[in-house]
CSV table of C-alpha atoms in Angstrom, one decimal:
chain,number,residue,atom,x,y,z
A,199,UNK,CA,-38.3,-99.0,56.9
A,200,UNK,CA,-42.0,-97.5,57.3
A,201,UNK,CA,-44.2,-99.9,55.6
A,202,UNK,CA,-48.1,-100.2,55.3
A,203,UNK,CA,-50.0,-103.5,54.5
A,204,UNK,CA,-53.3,-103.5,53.3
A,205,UNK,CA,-54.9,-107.1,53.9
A,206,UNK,CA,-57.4,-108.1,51.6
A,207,UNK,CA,-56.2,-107.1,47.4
A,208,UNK,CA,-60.2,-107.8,46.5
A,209,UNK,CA,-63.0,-107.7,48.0
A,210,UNK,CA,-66.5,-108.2,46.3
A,211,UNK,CA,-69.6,-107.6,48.1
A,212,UNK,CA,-73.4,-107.0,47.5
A,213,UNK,CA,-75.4,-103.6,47.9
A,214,UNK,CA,-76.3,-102.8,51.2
A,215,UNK,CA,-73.6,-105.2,52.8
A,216,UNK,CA,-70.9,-103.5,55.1
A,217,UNK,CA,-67.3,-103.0,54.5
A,218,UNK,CA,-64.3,-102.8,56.4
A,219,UNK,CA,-61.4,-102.7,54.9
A,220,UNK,CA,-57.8,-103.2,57.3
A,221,UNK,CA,-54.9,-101.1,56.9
A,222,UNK,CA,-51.9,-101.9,59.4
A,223,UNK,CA,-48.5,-99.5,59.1
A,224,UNK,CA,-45.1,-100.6,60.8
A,225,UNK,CA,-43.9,-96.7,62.1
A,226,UNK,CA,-43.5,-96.4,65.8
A,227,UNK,CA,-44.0,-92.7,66.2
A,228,UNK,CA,-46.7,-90.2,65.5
A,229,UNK,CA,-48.1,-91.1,62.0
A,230,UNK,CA,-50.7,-89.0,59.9
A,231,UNK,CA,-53.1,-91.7,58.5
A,232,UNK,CA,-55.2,-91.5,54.9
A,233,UNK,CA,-57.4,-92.9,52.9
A,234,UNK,CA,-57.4,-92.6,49.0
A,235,UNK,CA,-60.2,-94.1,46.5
A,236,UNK,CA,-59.8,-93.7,43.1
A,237,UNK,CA,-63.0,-94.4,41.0
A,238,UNK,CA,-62.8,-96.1,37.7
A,239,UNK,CA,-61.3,-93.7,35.5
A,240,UNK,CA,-60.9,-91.3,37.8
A,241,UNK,CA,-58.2,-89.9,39.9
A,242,UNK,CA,-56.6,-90.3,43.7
A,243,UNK,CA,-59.2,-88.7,46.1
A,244,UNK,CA,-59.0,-88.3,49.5
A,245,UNK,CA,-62.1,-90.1,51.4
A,246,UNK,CA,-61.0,-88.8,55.3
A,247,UNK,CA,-57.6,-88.2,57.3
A,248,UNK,CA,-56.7,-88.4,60.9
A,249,UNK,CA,-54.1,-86.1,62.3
A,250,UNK,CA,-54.9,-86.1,65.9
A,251,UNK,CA,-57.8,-85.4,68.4
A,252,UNK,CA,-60.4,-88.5,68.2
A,253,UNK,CA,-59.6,-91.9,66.4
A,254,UNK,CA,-62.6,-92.4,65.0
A,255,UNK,CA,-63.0,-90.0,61.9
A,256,UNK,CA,-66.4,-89.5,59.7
A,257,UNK,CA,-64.9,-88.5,55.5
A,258,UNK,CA,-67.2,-88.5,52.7
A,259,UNK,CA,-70.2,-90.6,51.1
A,260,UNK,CA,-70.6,-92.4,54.9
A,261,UNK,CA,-67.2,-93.3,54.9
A,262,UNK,CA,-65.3,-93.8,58.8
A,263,UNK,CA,-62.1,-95.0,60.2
A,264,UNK,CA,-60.6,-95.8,63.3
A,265,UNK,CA,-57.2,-94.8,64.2
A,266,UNK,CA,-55.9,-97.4,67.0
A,267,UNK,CA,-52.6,-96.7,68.2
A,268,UNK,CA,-51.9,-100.3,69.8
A,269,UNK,CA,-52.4,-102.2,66.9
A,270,UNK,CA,-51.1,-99.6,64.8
A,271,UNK,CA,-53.9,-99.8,62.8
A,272,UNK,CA,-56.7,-97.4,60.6
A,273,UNK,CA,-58.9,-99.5,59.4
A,274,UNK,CA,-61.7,-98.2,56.8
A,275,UNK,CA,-65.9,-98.9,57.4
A,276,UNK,CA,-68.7,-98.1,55.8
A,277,UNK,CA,-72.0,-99.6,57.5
A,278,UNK,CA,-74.0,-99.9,53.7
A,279,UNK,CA,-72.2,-100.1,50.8
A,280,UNK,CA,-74.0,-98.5,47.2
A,281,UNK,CA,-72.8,-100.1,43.6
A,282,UNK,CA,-71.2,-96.6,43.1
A,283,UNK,CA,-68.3,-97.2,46.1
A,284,UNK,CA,-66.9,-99.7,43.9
A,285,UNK,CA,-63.3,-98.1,43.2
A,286,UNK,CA,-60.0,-98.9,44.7
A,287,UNK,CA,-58.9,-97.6,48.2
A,288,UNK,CA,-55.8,-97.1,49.6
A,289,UNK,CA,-54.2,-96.4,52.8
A,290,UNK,CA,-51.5,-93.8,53.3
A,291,UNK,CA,-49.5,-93.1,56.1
A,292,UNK,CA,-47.1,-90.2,56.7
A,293,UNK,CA,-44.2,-90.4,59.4
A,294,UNK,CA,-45.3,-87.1,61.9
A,295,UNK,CA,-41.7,-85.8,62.3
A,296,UNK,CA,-41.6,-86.0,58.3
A,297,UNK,CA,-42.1,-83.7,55.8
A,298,UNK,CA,-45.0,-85.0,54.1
A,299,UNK,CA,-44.4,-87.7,52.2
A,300,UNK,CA,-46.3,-90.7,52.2
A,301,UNK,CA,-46.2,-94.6,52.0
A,302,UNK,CA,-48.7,-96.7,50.1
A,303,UNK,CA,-50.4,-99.4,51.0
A,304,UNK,CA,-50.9,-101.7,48.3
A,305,UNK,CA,-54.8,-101.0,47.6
A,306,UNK,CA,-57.8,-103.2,47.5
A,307,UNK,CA,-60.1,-103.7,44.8
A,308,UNK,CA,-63.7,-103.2,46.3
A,309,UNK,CA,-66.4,-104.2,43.8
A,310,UNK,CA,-69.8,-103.9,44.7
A,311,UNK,CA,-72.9,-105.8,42.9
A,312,UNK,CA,-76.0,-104.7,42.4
B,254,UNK,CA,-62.2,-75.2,40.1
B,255,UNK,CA,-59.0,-75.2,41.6
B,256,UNK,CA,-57.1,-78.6,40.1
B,257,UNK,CA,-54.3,-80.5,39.2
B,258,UNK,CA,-53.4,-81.4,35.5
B,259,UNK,CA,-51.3,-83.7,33.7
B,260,UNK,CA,-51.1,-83.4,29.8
B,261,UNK,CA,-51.0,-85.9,28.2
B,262,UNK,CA,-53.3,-88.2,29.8
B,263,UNK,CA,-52.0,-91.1,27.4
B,264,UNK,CA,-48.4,-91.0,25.8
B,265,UNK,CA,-46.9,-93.4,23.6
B,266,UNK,CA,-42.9,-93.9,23.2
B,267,UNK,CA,-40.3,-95.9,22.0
B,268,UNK,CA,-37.5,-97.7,23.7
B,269,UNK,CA,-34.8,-95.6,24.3
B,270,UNK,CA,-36.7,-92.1,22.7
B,271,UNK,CA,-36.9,-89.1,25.5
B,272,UNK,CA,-40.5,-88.3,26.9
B,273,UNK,CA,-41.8,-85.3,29.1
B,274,UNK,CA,-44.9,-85.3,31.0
B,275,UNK,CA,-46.5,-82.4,32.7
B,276,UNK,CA,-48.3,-81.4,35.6
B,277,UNK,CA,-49.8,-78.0,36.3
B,278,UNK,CA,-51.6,-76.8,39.4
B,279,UNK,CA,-54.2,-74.1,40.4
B,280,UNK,CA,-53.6,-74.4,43.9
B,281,UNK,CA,-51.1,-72.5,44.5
B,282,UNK,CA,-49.4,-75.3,46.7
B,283,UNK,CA,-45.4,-75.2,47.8
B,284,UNK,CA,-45.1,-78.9,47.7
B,285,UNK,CA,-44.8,-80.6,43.8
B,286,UNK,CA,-45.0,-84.7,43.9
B,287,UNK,CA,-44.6,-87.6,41.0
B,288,UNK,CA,-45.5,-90.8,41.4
B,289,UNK,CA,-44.8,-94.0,39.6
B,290,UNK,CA,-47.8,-96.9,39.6
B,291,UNK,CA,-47.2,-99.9,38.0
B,292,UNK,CA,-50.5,-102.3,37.8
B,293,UNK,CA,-52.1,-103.9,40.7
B,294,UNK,CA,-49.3,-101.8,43.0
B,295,UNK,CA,-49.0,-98.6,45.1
B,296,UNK,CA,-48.0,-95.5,44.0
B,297,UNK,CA,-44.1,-94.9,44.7
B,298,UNK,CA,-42.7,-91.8,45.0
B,299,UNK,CA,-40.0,-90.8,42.7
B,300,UNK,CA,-39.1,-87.2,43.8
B,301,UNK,CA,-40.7,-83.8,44.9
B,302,UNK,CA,-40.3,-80.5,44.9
B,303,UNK,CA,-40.3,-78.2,48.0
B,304,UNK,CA,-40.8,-74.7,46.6
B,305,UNK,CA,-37.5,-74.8,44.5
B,306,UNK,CA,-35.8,-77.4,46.2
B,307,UNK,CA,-35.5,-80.4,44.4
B,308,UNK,CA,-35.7,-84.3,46.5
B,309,UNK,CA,-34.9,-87.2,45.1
B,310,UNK,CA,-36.1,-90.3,46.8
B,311,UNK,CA,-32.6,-92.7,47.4
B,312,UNK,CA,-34.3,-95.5,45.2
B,313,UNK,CA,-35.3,-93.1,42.2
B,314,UNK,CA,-33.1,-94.1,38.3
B,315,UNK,CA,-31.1,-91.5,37.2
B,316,UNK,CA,-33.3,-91.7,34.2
B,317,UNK,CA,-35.7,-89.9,35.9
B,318,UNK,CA,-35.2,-85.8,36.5
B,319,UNK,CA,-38.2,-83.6,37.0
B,320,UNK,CA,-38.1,-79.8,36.4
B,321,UNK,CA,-39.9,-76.9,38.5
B,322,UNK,CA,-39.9,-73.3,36.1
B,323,UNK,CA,-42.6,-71.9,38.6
B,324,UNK,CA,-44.9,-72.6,41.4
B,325,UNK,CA,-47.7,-73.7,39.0
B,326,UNK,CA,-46.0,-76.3,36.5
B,327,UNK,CA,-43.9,-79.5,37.5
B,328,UNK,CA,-42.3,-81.5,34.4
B,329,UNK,CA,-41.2,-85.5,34.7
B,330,UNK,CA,-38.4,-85.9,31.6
B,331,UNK,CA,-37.2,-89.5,31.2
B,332,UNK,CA,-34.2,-89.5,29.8
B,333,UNK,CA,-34.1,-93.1,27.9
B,334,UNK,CA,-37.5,-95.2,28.4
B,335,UNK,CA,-37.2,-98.7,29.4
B,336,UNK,CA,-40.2,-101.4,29.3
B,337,UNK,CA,-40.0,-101.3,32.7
B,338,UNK,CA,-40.8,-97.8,32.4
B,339,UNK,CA,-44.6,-98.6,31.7
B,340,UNK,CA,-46.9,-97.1,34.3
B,341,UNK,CA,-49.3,-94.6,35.3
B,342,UNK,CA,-47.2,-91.4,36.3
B,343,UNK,CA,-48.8,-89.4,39.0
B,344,UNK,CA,-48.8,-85.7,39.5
B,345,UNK,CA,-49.9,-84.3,43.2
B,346,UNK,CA,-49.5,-81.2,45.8
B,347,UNK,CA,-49.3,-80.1,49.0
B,348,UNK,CA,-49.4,-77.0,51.3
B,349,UNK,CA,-46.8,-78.3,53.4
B,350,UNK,CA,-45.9,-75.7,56.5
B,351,UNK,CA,-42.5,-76.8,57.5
B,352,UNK,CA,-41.3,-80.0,58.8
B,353,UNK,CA,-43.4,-81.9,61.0
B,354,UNK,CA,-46.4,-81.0,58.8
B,355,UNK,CA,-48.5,-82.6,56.8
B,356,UNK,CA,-51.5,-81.9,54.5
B,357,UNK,CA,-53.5,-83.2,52.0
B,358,UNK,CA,-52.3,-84.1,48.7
B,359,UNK,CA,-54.1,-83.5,45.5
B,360,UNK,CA,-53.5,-85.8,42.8
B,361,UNK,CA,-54.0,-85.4,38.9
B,362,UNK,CA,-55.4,-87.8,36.7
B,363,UNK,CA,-52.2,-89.4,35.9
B,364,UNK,CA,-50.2,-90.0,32.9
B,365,UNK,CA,-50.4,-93.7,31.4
B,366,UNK,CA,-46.5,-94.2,29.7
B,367,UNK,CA,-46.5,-97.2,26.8
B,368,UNK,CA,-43.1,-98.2,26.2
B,369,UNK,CA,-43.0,-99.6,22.5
């Protein structure tokens, strides 16, 4: 079965300091890749998606990923974190020849101090 | 703005006593999901509608039916709450194009469910 692992459940870092966050997904075909964050109190927002065309995608408030096929991987990076990206991210992935549901990754925590 | 809503945000009920969440969207999207998220966990999906067709993931209780009167509102009835039952209760859509497809899906603010 399609699964997606998220490695790290918390991650606490200071202002300024980057972030990557790893998402790895077991699905051996052509995948549609997300990432969710969901603010404190707040509801499931998409941050960026990759579909096709170029691996590495730009979403919002500085937020990138990078889609690599061989280690069947999207992993999540933003070069300076701010104390307001502290939320919790998750990774979604939807089997291409699907309709379009999607599988969960488990989410990290991502606090950031001032 | 265009949105997805869940009334209530918060509901209350007792073991065994029949609840009914809702979801409405201003989207206008085909595609109707719910989501079950227990703490610390990823959202699972329970079912979803395509237009009017009903899908009911394999691993999804009985307990748990869902209800599509019209492209806008969605409705989650569980038939006899368990403890287990506890969670957040997500409502999301889509603009799904066929098979093979995928978009975007919108979530609402959820539904936390207290099992007394």
């Amino acid at each position: 079965a399609q699964s997606v692992s998220q490695h790290n459940h918390h991650v606490i870092l200071s202002e300024a300091a980057s972030l990557e966050l790893g998402c790895n997904y077991s699905y051996g075909g052509t995948v549609n890749l997300f990432w969710y964050v969901q603010y404190p109190g707040q509801h499931l927002q998409l941050l960026l998606k990759y579909f096709s065309g170029d691996p590495l995608v730009k979403g919002i408030k500085g937020f990138e990923a990078e889609f690599i096929k061989s280690k069947f991987s999207f992993n999540l990076r933003k070069p300076s974190v701010q104390w307001s990206d502290t939320a919790e991210y998750f990774c979604a992935v939807n089997a291409g020849d699907s309709w379009g549901k999607l599988q969960f990754g488990a989410g990290t925590q991502v606090v950031v101090t001032p | 703005d265009a949105m997805v809503i869940q009334n209530p945000r918060y509901q209350v009920t007792q073991f065994g006593k029949p609840v009914t969440l809702s979801c409405s969207q201003t989207l206008n999207h085909n595609v109707m999901y719910w989501y079950q998220q227990k703490s610390s966990q990823a959202p699972k999906l329970l079912f979803h509608y395509y237009d009017k067709d009903f899908n009911n993931e394999a691993d999804t209780p009985d307990n748990f039916q869902s209800r599509r009167p019209n492209t806008s509102f969605c409705f989650l009835d569980i038939r006899s709450p368990g403890l287990g039952d506890a969670a957040m209760y997500l409502c999301a859509t889509s603009r799904q194009q066929g098979r093979g497809r995928t978009d975007t899906q919108y979530f609402g603010p959820g539904t936390r469910l207290t099992v007394l």
